[in-house]
CSV table of C-alpha atoms in Angstrom, one decimal:
chain,number,residue,atom,x,y,z
A,464,MET,CA,16.8,2.0,7.6
A,465,TYR,CA,15.2,-1.6,5.8
A,466,ARG,CA,12.7,-2.6,8.4
A,467,LEU,CA,11.8,1.4,8.6
A,468,THR,CA,11.3,1.3,4.8
A,469,THR,CA,9.3,-2.1,4.7
A,470,VAL,CA,7.2,-0.7,7.7
A,471,LEU,CA,6.4,2.9,5.7
A,472,MET,CA,5.5,1.3,2.3
A,473,MET,CA,3.2,-1.7,4.0
A,474,SER,CA,1.6,1.3,5.4
A,475,LEU,CA,1.3,3.1,2.6
A,476,THR,CA,0.0,-0.2,0.4
A,477,ARG,CA,-2.9,-0.3,3.3
A,478,GLN,CA,-3.9,3.2,3.0
A,479,LEU,CA,-4.6,3.3,-1.0
A,480,TRP,CA,-6.1,-0.3,-0.6
A,481,GLN,CA,-8.3,1.3,2.3
A,482,ALA,CA,-8.9,4.1,-0.1
A,483,ARG,CA,-9.3,2.4,-3.3
A,484,PRO,CA,-9.4,-1.3,-3.2
A,485,GLU,CA,-11.4,-1.4,-7.1
A,486,SER,CA,-8.8,1.0,-8.4
A,487,LEU,CA,-5.9,-0.9,-7.5
A,488,ILE,CA,-7.4,-4.7,-8.8
A,489,PHE,CA,-7.8,-2.9,-11.9
A,490,GLN,CA,-4.5,-1.4,-12.3
A,491,ILE,CA,-2.8,-4.9,-11.5
């Protein structure tokens, strides 16, 4: 379960990064 959750989180982060990298940088 832990491994599956990690993969899901990584995939979501990857999609967000590809979608709006600039907005993510501003939020950090």
